[in-house]
PDB file of C-alpha atoms in Angstrom:
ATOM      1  CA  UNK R 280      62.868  37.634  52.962  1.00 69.00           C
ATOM      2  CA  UNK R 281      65.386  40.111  51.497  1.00 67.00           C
ATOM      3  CA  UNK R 282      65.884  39.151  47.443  1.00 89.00           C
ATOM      4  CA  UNK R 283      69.027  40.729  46.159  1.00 94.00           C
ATOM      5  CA  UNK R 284      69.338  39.766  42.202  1.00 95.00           C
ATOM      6  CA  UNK R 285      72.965  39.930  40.245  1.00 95.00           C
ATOM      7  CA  UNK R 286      72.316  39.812  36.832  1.00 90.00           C
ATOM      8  CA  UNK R 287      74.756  36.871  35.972  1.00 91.00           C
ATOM      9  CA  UNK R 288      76.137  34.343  38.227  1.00 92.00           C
ATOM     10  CA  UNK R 289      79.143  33.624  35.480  1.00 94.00           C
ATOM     11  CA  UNK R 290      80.403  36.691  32.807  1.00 96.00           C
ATOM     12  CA  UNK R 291      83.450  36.542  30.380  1.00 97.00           C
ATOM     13  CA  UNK R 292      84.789  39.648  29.200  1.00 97.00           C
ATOM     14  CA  UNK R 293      88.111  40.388  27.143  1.00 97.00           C
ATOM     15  CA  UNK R 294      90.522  42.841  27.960  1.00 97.00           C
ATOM     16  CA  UNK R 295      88.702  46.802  26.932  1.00 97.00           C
ATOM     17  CA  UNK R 296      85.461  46.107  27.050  1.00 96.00           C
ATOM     18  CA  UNK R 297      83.087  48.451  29.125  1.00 97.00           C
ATOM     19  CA  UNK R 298      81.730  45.768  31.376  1.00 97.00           C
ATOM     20  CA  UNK R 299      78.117  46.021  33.359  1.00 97.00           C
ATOM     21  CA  UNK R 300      77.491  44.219  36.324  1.00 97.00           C
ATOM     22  CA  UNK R 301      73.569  45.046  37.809  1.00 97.00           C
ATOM     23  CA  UNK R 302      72.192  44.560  41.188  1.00 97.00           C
ATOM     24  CA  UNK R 303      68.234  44.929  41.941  1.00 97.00           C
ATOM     25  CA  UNK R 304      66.619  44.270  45.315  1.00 96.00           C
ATOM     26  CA  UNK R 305      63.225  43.816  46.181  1.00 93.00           C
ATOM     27  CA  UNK R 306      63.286  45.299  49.666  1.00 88.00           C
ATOM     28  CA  UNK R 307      63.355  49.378  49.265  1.00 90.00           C
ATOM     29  CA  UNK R 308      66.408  49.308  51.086  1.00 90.00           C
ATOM     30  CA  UNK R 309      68.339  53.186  50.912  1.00 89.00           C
ATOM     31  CA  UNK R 310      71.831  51.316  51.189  1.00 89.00           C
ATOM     32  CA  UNK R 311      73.654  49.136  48.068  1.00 93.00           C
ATOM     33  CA  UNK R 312      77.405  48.100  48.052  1.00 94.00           C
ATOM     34  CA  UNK R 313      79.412  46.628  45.953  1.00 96.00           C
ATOM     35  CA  UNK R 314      82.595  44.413  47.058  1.00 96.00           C
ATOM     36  CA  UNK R 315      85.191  41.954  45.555  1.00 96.00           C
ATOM     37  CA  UNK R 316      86.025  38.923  46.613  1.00 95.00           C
ATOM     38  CA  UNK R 317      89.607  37.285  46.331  1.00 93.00           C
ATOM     39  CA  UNK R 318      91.104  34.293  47.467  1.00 86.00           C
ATOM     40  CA  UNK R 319      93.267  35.361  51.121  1.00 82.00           C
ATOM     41  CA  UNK R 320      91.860  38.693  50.727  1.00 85.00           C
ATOM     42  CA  UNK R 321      88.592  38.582  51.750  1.00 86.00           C
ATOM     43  CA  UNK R 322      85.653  40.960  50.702  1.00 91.00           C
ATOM     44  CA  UNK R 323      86.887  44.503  50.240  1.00 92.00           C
ATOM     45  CA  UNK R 324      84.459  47.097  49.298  1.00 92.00           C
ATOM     46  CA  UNK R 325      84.519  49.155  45.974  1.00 95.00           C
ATOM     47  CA  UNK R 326      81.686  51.347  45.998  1.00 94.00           C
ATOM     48  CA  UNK R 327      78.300  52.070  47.705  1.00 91.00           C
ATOM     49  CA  UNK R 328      75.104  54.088  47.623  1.00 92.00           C
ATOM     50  CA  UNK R 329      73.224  55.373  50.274  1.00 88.00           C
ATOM     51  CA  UNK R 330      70.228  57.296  47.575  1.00 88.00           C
ATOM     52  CA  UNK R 331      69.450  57.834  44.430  1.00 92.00           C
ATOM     53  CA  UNK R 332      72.255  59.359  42.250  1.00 91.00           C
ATOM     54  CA  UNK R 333      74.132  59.426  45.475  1.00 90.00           C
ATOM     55  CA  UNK R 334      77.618  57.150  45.746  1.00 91.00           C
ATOM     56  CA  UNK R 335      80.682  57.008  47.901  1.00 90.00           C
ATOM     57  CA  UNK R 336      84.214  55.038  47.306  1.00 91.00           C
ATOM     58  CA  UNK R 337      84.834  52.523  49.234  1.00 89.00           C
ATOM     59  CA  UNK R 338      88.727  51.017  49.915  1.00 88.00           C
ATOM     60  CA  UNK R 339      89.265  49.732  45.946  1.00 94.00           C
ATOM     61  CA  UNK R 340      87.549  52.262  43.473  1.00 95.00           C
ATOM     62  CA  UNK R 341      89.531  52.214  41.071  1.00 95.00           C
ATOM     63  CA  UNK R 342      88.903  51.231  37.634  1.00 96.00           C
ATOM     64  CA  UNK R 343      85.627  50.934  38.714  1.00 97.00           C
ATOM     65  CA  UNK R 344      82.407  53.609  38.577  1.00 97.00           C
ATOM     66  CA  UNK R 345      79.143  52.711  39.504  1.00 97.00           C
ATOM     67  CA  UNK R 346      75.026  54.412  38.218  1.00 97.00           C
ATOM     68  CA  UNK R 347      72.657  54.164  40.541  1.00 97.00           C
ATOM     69  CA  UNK R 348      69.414  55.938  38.827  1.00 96.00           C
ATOM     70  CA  UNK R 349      66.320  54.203  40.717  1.00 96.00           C
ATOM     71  CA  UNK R 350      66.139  53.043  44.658  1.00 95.00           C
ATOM     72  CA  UNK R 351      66.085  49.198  43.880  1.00 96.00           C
ATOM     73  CA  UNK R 352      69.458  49.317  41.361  1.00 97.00           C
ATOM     74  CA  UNK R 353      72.749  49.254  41.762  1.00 97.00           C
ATOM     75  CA  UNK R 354      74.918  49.144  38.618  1.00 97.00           C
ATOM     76  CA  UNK R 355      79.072  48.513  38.705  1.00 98.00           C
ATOM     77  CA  UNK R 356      80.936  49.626  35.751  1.00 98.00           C
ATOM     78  CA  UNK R 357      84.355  48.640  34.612  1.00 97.00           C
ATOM     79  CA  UNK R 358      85.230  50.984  32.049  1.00 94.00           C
ATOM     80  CA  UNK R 359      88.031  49.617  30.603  1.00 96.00           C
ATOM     81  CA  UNK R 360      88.247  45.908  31.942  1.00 97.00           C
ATOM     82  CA  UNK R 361      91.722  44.099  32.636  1.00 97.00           C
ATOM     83  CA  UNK R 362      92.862  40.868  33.653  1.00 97.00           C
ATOM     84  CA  UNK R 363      93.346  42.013  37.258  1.00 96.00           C
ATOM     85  CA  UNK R 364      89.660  42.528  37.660  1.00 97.00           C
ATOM     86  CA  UNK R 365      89.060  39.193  37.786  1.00 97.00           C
ATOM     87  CA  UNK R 366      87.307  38.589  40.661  1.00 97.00           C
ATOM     88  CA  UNK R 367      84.010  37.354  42.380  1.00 96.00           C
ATOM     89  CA  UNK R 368      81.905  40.581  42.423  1.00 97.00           C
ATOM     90  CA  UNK R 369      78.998  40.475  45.570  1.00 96.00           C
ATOM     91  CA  UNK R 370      76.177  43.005  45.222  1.00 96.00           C
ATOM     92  CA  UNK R 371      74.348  43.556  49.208  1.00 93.00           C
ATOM     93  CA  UNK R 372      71.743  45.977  50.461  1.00 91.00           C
ATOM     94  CA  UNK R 373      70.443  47.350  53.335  1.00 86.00           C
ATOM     95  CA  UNK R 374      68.066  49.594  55.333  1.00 83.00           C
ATOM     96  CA  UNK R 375      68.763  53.107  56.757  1.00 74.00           C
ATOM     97  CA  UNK R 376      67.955  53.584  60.476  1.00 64.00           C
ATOM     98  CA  UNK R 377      68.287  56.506  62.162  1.00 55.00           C
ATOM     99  CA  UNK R 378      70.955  53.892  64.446  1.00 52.00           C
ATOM    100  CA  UNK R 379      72.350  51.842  62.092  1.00 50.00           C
ATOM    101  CA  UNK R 380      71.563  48.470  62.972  1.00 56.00           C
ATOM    102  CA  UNK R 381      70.542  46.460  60.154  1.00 70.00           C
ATOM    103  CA  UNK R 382      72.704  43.716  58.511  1.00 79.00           C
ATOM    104  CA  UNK R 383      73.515  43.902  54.886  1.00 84.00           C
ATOM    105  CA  UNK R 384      71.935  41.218  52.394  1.00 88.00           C
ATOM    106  CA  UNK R 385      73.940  39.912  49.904  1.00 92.00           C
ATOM    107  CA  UNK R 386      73.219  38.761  46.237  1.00 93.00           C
ATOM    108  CA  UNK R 387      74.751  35.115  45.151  1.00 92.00           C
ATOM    109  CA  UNK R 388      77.505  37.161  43.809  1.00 94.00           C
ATOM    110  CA  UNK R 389      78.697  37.073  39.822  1.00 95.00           C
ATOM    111  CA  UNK R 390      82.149  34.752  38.752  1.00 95.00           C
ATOM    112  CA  UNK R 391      83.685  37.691  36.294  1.00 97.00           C
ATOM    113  CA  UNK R 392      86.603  36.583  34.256  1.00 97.00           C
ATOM    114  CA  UNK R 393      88.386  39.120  31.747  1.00 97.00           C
ATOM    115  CA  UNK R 394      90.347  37.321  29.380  1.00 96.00           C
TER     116      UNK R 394
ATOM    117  CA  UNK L 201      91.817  51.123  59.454  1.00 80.00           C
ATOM    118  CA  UNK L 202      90.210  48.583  61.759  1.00 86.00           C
ATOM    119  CA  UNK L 203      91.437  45.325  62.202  1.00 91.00           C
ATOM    120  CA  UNK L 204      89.737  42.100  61.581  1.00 94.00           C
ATOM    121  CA  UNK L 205      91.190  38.891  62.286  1.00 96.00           C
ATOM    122  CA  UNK L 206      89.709  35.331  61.914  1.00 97.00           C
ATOM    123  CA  UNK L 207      91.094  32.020  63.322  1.00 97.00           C
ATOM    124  CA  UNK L 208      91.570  29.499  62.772  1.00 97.00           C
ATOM    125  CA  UNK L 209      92.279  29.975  58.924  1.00 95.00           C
ATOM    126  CA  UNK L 210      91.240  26.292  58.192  1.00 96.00           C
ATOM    127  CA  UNK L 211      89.553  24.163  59.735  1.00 97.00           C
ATOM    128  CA  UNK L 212      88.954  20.090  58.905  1.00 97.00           C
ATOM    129  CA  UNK L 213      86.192  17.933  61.172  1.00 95.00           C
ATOM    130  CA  UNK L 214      84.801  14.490  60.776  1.00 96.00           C
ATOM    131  CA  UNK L 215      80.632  14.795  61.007  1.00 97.00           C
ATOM    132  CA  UNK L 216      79.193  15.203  64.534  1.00 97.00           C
ATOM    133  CA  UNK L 217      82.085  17.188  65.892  1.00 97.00           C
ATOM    134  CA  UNK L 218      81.768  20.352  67.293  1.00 97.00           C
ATOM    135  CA  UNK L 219      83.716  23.266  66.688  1.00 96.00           C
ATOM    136  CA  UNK L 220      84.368  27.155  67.959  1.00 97.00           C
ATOM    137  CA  UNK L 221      85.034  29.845  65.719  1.00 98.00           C
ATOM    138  CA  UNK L 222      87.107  33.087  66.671  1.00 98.00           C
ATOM    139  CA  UNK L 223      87.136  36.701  65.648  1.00 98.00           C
ATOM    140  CA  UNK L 224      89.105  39.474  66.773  1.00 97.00           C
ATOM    141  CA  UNK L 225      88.662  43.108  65.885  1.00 95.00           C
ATOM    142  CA  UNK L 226      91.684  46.281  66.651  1.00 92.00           C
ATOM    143  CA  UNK L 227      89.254  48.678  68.039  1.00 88.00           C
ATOM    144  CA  UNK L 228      85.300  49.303  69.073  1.00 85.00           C
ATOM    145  CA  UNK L 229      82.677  48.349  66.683  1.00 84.00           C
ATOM    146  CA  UNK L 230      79.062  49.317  66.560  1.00 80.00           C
ATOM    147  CA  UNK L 231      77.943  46.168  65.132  1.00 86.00           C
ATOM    148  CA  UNK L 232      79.276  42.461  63.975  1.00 92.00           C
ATOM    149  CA  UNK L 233      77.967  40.120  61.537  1.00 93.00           C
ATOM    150  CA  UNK L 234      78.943  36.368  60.939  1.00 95.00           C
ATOM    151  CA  UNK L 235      78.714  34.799  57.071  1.00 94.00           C
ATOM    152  CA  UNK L 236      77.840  31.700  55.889  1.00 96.00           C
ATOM    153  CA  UNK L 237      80.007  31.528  52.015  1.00 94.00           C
ATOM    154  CA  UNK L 238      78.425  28.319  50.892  1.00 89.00           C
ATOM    155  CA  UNK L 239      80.690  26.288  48.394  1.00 85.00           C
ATOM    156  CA  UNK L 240      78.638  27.844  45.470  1.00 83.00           C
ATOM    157  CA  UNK L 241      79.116  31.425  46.631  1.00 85.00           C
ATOM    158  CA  UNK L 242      75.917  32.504  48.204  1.00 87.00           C
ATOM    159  CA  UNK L 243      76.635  34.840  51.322  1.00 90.00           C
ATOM    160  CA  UNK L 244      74.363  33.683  54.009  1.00 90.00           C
ATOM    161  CA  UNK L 245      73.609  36.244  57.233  1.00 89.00           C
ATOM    162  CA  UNK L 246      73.827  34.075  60.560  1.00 94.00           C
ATOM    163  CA  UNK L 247      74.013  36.663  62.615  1.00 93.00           C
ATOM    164  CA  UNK L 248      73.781  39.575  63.901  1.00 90.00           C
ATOM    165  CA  UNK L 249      75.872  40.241  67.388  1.00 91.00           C
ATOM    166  CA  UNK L 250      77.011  43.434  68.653  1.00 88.00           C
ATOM    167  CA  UNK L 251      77.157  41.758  72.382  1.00 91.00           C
ATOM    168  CA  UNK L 252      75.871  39.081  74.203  1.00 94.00           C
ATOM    169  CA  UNK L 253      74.897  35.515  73.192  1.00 96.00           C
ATOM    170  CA  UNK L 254      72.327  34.139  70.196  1.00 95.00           C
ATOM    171  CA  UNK L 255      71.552  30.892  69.093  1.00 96.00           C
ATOM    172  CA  UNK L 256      69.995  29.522  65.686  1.00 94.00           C
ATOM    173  CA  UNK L 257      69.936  25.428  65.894  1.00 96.00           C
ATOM    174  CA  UNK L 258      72.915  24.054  66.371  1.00 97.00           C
ATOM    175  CA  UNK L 259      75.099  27.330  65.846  1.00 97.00           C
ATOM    176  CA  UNK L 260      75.651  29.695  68.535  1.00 97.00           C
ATOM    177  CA  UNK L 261      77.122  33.114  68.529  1.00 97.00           C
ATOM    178  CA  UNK L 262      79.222  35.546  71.765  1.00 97.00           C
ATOM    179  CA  UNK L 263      80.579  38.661  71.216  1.00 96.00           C
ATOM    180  CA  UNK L 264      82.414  40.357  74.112  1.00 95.00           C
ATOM    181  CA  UNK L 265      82.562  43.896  73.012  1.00 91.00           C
ATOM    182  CA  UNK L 266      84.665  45.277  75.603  1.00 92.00           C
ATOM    183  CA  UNK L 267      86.969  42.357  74.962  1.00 95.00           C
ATOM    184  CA  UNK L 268      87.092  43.043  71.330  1.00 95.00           C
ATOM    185  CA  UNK L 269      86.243  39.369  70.234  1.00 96.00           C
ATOM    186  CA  UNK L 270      83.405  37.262  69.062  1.00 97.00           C
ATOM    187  CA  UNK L 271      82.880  33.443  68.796  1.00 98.00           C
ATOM    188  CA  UNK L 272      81.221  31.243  66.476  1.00 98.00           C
ATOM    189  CA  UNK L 273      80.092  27.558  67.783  1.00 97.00           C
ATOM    190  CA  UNK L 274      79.004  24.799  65.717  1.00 97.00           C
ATOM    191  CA  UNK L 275      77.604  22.065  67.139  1.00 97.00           C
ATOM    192  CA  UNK L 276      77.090  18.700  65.730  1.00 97.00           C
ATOM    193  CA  UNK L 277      78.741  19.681  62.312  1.00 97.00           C
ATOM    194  CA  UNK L 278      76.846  18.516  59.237  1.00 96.00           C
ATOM    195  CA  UNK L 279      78.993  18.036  55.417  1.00 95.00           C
ATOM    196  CA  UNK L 280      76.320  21.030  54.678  1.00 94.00           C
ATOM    197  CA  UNK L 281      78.266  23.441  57.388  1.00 96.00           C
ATOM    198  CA  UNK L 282      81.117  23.225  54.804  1.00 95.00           C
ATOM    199  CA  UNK L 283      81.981  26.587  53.041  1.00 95.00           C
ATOM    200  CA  UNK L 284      83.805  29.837  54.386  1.00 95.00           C
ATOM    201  CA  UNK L 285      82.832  31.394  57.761  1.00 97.00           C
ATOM    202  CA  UNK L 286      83.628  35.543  57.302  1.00 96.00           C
ATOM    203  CA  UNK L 287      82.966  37.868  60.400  1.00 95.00           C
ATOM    204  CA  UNK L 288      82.271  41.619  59.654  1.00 93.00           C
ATOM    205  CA  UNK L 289      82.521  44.452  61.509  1.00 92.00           C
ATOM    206  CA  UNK L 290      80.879  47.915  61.440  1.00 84.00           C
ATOM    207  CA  UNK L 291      83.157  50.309  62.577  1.00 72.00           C
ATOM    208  CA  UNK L 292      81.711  53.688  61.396  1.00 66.00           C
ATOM    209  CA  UNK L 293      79.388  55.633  60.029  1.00 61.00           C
ATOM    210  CA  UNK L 294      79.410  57.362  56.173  1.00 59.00           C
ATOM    211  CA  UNK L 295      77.011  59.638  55.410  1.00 58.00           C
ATOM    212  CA  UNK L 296      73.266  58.702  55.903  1.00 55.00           C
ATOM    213  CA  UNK L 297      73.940  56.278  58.100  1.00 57.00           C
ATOM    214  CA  UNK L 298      75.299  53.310  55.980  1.00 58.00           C
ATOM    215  CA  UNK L 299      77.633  51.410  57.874  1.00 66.00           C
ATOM    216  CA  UNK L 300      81.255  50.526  56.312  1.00 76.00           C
ATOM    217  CA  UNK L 301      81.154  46.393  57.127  1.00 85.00           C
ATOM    218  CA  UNK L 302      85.012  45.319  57.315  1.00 89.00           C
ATOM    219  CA  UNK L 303      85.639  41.111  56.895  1.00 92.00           C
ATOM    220  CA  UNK L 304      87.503  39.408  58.014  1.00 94.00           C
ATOM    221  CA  UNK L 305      89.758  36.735  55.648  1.00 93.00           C
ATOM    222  CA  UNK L 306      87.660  33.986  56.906  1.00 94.00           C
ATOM    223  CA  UNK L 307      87.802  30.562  58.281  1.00 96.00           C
ATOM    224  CA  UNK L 308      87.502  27.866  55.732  1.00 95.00           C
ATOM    225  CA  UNK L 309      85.801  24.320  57.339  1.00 96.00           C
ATOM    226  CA  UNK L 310      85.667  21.642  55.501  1.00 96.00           C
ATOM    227  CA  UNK L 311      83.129  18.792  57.223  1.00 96.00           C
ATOM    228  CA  UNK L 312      83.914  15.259  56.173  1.00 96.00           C
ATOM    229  CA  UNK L 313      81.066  12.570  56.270  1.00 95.00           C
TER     230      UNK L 313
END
């Protein structure tokens, strides 16, 4: 099975802190996203990877960068975090084909509260 | 953008009831995944439908690409089936081939024992 690891499943932060949230999966998958999750909003994606030092915005990037340095990591950076980046933050991977049909996997997601 | 919209928004049934799911997307999709939030979180694949029918247990799954609409079945509901159902749709193509997956708000059921 697919094993995609968020580094914390619950993170307080205060308002200005540079604020790491890491993703690792165990499949070599090429893809990695990063989304948000908010109540009546759904998941909207922030940023993803498709290789190595290679990333592309998604629909909400901003505020946000993201390092991705080795295949199995995926790194989201707040620089500067504030209150309205509160949020459940959901890592998922997946695998390149040259017809993309493979589902993305998703991590158990971190709680991130900026106080 | 493309459209995704889930129904019904909530959703409350006593154990051992059965229950359909619907999803309806604005335009043509290459792909269509249905979610499984469980009440701690976790984002659970159930599957993986561009067209046609699957099953898995008691759930069941129809998308009707042409028709722009998919449906989620649950038989014989279970207090475990509680959480948030999301569909996604993959609606294009960035470069190298990752799809861009587009949810849904999500259908919230809440299974009473």
């Amino acid at each position: 099975d697919v094993k995609v690891t968020q580094s914390s499943r619950y993170l307080v932060k205060r308002t200005g802190e540079k604020v790491f949230l890491e993703c690792v999966q165990d499949m070599d998958h090429e893809n990695m996203f990063w989304y948000r999750q908010d109540p009546g909003l759904g998941l909207r994606l922030i940023y993803f990877s498709y290789d190595v030092k290679m990333k592309e915005k998604g629909d909400i990037p901003e505020g946000y960068s993201v390092s991705r340095e080795k295949k199995e990591r995926f790194s989201l950076i707040l620089e500067s975090a504030s209150t309205n980046q509160t949020s459940m933050y959901l890592c998922a991977s997946s695998s390149q084909t040259p017809i993309s049909n493979q589902p993305q996997h998703f991590g158990d997601g971190t709680r991130l509260s900026i106080l | 953008g493309i459209q995704v919209e889930q129904s019904p928004p909530d959703l409350i049934l006593q154990e051992g009831a059965n229950s359909t799911l619907r999803c309806n997307f604005s335009d043509s999709v290459n792909n269509l995944q249905w979610f499984h939030q469980n009440p701690w979180g976790q984002l659970i694949n159930l599957f993986y439908i561009p067209s046609g029918t699957k099953q898995n247990g008691r759930l069941s799954a129809t998308t009707v690409a042409t028709e722009r609409y998919s449906l989620l079945y649950i038989s014989s509901s279970q207090t475990t089936d509680s959480g948030v159902y999301f569909c996604a749709v993959e609606s294009e193509l960035f470069q190298g081939g990752s799809e861009k997956l587009v949810f849904g708000k999500g259908t919230k059921l809440t299974v009473n024992p």
